[in-house]
Tab-separated table of C-alpha atoms in Angstrom:
chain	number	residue	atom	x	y	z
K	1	UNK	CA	200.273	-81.404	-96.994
K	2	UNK	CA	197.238	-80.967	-94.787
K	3	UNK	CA	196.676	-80.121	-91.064
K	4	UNK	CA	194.092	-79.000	-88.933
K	5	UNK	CA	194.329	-75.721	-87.029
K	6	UNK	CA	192.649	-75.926	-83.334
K	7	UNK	CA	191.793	-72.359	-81.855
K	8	UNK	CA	190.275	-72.785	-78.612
K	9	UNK	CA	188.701	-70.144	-76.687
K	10	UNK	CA	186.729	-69.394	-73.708
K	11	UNK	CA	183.295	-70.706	-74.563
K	12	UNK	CA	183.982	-71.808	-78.271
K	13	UNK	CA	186.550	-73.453	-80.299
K	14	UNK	CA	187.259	-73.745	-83.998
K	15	UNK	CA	188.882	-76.084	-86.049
K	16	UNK	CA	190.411	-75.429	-89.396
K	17	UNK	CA	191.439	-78.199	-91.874
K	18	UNK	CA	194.175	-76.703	-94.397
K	19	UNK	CA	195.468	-78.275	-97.427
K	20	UNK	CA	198.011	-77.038	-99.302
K	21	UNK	CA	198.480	-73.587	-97.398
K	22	UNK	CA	194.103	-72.546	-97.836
K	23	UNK	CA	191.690	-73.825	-95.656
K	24	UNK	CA	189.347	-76.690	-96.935
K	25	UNK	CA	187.178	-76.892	-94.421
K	26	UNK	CA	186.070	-75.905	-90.828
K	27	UNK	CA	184.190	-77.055	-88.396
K	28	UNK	CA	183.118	-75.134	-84.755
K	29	UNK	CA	182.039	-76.357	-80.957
K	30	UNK	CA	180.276	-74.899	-78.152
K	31	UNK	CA	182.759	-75.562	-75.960
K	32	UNK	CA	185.683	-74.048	-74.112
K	33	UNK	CA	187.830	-73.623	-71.011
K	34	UNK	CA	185.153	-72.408	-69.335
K	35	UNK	CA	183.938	-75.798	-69.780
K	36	UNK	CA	187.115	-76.725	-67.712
K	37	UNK	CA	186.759	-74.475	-65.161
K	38	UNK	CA	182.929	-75.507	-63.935
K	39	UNK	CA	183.351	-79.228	-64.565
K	40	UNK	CA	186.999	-79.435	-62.697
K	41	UNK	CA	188.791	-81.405	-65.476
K	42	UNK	CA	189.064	-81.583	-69.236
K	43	UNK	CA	187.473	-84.666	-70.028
K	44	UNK	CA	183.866	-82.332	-72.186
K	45	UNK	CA	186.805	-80.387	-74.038
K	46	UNK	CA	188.613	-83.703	-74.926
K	47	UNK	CA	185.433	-85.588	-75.997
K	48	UNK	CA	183.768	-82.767	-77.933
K	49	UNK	CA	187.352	-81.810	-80.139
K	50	UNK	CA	188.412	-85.388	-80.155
K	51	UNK	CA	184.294	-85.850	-82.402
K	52	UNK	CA	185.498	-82.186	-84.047
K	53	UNK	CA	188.975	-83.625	-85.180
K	54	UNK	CA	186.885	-86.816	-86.387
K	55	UNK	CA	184.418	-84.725	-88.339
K	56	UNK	CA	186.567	-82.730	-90.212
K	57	UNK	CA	189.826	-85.510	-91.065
K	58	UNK	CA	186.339	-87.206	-92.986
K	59	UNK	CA	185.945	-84.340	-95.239
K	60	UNK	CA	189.315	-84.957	-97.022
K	61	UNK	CA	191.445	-87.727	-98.731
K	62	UNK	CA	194.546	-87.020	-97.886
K	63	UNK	CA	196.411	-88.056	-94.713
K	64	UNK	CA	196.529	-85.414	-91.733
K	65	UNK	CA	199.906	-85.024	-90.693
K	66	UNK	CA	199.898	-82.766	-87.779
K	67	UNK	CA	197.793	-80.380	-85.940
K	68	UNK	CA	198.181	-77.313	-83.847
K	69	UNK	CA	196.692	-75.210	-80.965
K	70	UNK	CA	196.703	-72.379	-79.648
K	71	UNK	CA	194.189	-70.010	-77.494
K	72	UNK	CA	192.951	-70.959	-74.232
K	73	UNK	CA	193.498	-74.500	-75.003
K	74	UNK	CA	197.210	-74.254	-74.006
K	75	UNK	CA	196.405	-73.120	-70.558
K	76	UNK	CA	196.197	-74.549	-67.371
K	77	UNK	CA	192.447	-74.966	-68.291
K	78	UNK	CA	192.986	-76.081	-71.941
K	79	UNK	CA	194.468	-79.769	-72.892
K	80	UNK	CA	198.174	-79.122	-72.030
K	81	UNK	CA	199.144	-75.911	-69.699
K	82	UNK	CA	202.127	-74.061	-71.831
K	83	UNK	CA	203.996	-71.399	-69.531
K	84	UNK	CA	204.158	-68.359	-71.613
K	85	UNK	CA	207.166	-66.976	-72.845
K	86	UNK	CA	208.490	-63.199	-72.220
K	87	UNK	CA	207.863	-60.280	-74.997
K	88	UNK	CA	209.798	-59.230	-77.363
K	89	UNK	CA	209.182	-62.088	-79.343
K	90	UNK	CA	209.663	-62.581	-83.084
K	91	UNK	CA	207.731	-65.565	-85.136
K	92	UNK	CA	210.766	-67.893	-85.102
K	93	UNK	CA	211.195	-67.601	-81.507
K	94	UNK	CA	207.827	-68.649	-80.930
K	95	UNK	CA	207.824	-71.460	-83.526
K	96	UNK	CA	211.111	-72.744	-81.342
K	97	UNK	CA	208.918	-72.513	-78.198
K	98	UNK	CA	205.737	-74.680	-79.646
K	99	UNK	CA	205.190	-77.369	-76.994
K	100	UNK	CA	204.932	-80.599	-79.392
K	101	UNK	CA	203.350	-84.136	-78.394
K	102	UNK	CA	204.137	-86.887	-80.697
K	103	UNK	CA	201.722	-89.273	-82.384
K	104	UNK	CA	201.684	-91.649	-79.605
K	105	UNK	CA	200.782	-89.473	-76.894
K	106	UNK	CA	198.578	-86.979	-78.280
K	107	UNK	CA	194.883	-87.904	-77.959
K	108	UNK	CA	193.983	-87.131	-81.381
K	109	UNK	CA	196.504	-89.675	-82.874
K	110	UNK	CA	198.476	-87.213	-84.746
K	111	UNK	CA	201.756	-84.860	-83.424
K	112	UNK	CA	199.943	-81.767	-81.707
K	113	UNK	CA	202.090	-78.494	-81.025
K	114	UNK	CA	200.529	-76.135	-78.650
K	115	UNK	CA	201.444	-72.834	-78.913
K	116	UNK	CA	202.550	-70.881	-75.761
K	117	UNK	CA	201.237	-67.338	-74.524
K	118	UNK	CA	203.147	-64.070	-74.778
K	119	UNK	CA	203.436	-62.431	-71.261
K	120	UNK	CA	204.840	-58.842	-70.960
K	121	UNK	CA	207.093	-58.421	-68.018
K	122	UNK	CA	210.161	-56.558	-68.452
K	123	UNK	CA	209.408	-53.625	-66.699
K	124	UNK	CA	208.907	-53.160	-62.782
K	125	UNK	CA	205.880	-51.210	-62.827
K	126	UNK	CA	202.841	-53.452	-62.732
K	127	UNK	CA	200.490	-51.566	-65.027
K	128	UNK	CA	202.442	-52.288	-67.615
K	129	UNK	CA	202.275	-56.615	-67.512
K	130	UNK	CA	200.202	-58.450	-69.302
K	131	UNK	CA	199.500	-61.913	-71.086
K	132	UNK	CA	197.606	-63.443	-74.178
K	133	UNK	CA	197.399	-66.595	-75.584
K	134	UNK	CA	196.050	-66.784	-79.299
K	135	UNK	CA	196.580	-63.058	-80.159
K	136	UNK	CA	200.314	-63.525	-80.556
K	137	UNK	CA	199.376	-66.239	-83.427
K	138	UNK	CA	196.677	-63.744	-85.024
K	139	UNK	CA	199.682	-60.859	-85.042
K	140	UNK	CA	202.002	-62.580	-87.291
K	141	UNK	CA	199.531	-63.770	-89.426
K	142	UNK	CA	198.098	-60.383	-89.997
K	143	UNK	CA	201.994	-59.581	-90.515
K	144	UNK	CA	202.383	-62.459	-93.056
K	145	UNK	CA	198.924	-61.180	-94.759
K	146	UNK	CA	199.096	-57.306	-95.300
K	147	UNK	CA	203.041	-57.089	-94.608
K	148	UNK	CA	202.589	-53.643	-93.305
K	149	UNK	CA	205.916	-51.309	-92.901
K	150	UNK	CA	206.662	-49.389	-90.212
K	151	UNK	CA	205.549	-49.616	-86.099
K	152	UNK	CA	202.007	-51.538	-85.936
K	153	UNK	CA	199.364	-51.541	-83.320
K	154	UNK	CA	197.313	-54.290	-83.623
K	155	UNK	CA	193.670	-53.764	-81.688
K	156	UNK	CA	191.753	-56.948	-81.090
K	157	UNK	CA	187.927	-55.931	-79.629
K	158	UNK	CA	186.676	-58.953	-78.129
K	159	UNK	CA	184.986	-59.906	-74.615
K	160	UNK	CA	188.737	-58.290	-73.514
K	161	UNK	CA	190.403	-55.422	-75.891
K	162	UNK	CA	193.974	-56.593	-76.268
K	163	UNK	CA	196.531	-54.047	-77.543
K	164	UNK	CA	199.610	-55.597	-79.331
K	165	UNK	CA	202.664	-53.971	-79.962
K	166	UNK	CA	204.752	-54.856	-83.464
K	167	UNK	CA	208.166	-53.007	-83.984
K	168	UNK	CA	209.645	-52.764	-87.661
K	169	UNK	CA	211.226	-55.882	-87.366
K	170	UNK	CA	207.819	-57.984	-86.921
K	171	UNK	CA	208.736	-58.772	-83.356
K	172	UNK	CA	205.901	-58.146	-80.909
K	173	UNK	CA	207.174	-55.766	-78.468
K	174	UNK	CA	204.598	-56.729	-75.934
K	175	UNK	CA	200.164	-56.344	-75.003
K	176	UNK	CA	198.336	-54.743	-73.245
K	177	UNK	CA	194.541	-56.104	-71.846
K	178	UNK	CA	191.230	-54.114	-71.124
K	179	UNK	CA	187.663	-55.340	-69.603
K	180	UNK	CA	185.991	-53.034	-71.926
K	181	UNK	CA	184.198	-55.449	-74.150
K	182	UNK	CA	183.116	-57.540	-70.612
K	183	UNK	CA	182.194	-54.034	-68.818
K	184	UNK	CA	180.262	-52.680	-71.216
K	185	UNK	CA	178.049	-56.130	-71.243
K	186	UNK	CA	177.718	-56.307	-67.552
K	187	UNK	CA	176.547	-52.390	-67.114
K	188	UNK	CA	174.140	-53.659	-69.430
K	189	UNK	CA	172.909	-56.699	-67.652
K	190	UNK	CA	174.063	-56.086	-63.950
K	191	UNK	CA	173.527	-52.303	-63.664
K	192	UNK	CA	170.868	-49.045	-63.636
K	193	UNK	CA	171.962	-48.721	-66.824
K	194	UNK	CA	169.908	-51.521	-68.311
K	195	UNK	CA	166.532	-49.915	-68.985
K	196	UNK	CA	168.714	-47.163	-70.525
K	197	UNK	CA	170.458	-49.154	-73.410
K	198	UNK	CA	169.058	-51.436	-76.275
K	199	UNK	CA	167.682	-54.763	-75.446
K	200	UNK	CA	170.227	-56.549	-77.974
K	201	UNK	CA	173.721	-54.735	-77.702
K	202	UNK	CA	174.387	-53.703	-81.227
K	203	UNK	CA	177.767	-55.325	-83.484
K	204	UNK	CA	176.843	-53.891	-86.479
K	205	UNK	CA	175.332	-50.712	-87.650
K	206	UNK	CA	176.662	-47.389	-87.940
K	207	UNK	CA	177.363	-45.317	-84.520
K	208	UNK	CA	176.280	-42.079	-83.783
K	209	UNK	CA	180.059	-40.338	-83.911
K	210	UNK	CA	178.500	-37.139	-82.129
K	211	UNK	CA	177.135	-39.277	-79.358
K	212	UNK	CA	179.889	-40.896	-79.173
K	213	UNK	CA	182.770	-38.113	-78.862
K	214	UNK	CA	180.235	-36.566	-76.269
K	215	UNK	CA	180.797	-39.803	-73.985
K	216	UNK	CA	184.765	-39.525	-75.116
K	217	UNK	CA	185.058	-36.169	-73.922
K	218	UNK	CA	182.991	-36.584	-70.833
K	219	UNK	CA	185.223	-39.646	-69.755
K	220	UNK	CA	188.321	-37.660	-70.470
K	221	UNK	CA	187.024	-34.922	-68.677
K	222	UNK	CA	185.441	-36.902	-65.705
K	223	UNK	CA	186.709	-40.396	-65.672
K	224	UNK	CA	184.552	-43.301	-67.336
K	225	UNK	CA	182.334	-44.196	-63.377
K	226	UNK	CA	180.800	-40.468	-63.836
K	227	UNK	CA	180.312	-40.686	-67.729
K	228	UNK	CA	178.588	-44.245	-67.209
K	229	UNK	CA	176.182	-42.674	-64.814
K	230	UNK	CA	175.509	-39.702	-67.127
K	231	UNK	CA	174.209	-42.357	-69.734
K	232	UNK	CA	170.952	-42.302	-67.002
K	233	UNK	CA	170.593	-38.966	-66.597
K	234	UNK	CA	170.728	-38.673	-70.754
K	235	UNK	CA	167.667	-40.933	-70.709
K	236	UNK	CA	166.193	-39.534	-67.947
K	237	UNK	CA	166.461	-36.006	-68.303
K	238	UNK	CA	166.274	-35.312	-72.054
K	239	UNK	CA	164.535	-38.947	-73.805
K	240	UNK	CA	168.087	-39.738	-75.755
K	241	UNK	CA	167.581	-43.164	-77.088
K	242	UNK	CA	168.823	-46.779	-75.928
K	243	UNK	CA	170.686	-47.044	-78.869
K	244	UNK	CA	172.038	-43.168	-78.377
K	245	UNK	CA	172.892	-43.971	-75.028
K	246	UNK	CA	174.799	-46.910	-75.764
K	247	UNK	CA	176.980	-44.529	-78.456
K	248	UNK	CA	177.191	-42.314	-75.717
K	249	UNK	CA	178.485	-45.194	-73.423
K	250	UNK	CA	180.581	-47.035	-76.379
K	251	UNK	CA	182.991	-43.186	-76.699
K	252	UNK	CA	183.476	-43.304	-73.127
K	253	UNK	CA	184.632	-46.708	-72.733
K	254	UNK	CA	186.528	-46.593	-75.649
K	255	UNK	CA	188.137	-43.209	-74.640
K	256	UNK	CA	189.216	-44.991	-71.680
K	257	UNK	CA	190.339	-48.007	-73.056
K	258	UNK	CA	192.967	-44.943	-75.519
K	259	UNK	CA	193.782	-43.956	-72.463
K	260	UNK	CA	195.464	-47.136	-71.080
K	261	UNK	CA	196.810	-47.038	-74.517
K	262	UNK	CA	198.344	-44.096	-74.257
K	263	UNK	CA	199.801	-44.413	-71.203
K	264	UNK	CA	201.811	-47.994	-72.272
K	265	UNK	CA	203.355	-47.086	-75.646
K	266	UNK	CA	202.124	-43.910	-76.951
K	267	UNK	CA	200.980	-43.677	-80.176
K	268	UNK	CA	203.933	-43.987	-82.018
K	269	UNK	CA	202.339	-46.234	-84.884
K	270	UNK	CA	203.412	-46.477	-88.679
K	271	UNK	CA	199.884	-48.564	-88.652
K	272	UNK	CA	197.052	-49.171	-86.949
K	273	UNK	CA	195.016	-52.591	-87.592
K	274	UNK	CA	191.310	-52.989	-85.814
K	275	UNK	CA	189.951	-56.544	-85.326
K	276	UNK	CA	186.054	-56.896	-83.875
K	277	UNK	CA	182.478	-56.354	-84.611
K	278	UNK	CA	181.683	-53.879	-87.278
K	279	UNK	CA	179.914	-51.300	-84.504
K	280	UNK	CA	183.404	-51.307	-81.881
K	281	UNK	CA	185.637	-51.229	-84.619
K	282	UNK	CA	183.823	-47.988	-86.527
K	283	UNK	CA	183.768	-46.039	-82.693
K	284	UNK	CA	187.572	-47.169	-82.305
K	285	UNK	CA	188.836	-45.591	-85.628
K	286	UNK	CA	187.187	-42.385	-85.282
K	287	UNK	CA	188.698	-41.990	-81.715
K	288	UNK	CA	192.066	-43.158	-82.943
K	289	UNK	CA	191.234	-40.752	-85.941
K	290	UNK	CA	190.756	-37.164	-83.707
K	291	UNK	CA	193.369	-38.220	-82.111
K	292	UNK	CA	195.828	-37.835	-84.929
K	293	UNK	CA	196.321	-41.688	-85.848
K	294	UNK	CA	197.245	-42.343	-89.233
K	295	UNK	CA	196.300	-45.015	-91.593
K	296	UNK	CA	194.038	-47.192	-89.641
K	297	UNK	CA	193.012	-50.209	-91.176
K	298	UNK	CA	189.887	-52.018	-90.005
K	299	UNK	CA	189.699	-55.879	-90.442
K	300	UNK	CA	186.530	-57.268	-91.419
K	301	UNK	CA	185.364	-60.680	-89.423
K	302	UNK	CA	185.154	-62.695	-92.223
K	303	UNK	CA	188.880	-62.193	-92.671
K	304	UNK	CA	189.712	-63.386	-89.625
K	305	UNK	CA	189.854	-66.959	-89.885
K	306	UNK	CA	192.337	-66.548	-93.231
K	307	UNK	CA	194.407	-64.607	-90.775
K	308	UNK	CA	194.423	-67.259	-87.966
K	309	UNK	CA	195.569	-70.118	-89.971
K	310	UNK	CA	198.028	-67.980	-91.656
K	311	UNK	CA	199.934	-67.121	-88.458
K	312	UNK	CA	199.925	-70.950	-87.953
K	313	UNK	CA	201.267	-71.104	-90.873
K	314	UNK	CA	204.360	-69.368	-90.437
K	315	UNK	CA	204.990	-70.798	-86.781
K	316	UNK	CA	204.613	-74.256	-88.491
K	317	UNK	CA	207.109	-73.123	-90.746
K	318	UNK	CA	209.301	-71.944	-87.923
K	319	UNK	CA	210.223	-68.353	-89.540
């Protein structure tokens, strides 16, 4: 059996060809929903995955017999706008809920399921709703991967950090979104702040931890507006570094961002899996660490894709 995987994003989207449950082949475009969004229709997304979906059903022999998307691609901004359907939600569920067009009317010729968005809303307190499309299909696939016991907090570090609750069933209990990843890129480029930090913000590398639970404790202490401004008077006053300031700034927003954590769920957690850069991940775990997390397991990007296509997997499936 093989089908292609379509996981469409803001500014990029990837396609995976699988054959016989491992993927044979991949193939990526520059282009996104925010394509959508400044154009006013869909027609550059269509054209430029209709020549991806072309390009990679060449590189095999055997006859595609399905695809399916999910991401940002099943929004109103996407190629078909799926509603999104209310946490707790268990892989089967979701599988049932996989908006499906058949062969005739889907524009790449074969059936195409998208699948919908998991919106939290079950309480009446507004700090506690949320939404995500794609991370609900990256959950059960880390489920289906590791099969981890217990509670699981799943930590996704991207332009957004998105907080996913699993319970011991494997049924996501619900999300929780941040702007940390887009904040800390905009003090860089829109603020004082810039001649303070590195020229290139760093994804890899290894932190400075005491830097880094300095700008923890300072946002804990005085909220993350103050400890942003502090990262100034660090270069100012005593000659700390760009990349030591941007430690500095990394523990506060991150504090922050365990903050918001905190005050959703707790940290009630059996497990705790971290998905990002190398850099965000490392500053993540050794917050999570001081604060008495246990067993915190950090994903490494080149895993990621493996994971993707195996929560497709498994909503294909329908289990």
């Amino acid at each position: 059996m093989a089908f292609v995987v379509i996981d469409g994003g803001t500014t990029n989207t990837r396609l995976f060809l699988v054959e016989d449950g491992k993927i044979s082949g991949k193939v990526k475009r520059s282009v996104g929903v925010r394509d959508t969004s400044l154009s006013g229709d869909n027609a550059k997304l269509k054209r430029e995955l209709l020549s991806a979906f072309e390009e990679i059903k060449a590189n095999t022999t055997l006859a595609i017999e399905k695809a399916i998307a999910l991401g940002m691609i099943t929004s109103s901004l996407g190629l078909h706008n799926v509603p999104h359907v209310p946490a707790p939600i268990g892989a089967g569920e979701l599988a049932q809920a996989i908006f499906w067009q058949d062969q005739s009317s889907s524009f790449i010729g074969v059936p195409l399921g998208f699948v919908p968005g998991v919106k939290t809303h079950f309480s009446k307190k507004p700090a506690s709703w949320d939404l995500m499309r794609g991370e609900e299909t990256l959950t059960f696939g880390l489920l289906e991967k590791f099969k981890p016991a217990g509670p699981v907090l799943v930590i996704n570090l991207g332009s957004h950090t998105k907080f996913i609750g699993v319970d011991a069933k494997g049924v996501i209990t619900g999300s929780l979104t941040t702007l940390a990843g887009e904040l800390l890129a905009a003090l860089k480029a829109q603020t004082v702040l810039a001649s303070s930090l590195p020229f290139e913000l760093p994804s890899t590398g290894k932190p400075n931890f005491q830097r880094v639970l300095a700008g923890a404790s300072l946002a804990e202490e005085a909220g993350l507006l103050r400890s942003a401004f502090v990262v100034r008077v660090l270069d100012q006053l005593i000659g700390l570094l760009p990349e030591e300031c941007f430690d500095f700034l990394s523990g506060a927003v991150a504090a922050s961002d365990l903050e918001a954590l905190t005050s959703w769920q707790g940290n009630e957690y059996a497990q705790v899996f971290l998905l990002g850069n190398p850099y965000r991940t490392a500053i993540y775990a050794e917050l999570l660490s001081h604060k008495g997390a246990k067993n915190i397991n950090i994903i490494s990007e080149a895993e990621l894709d493996e994971i993707t296509v195996a929560g497709a997997i498994k909503l294909i499936e329908g289990d």
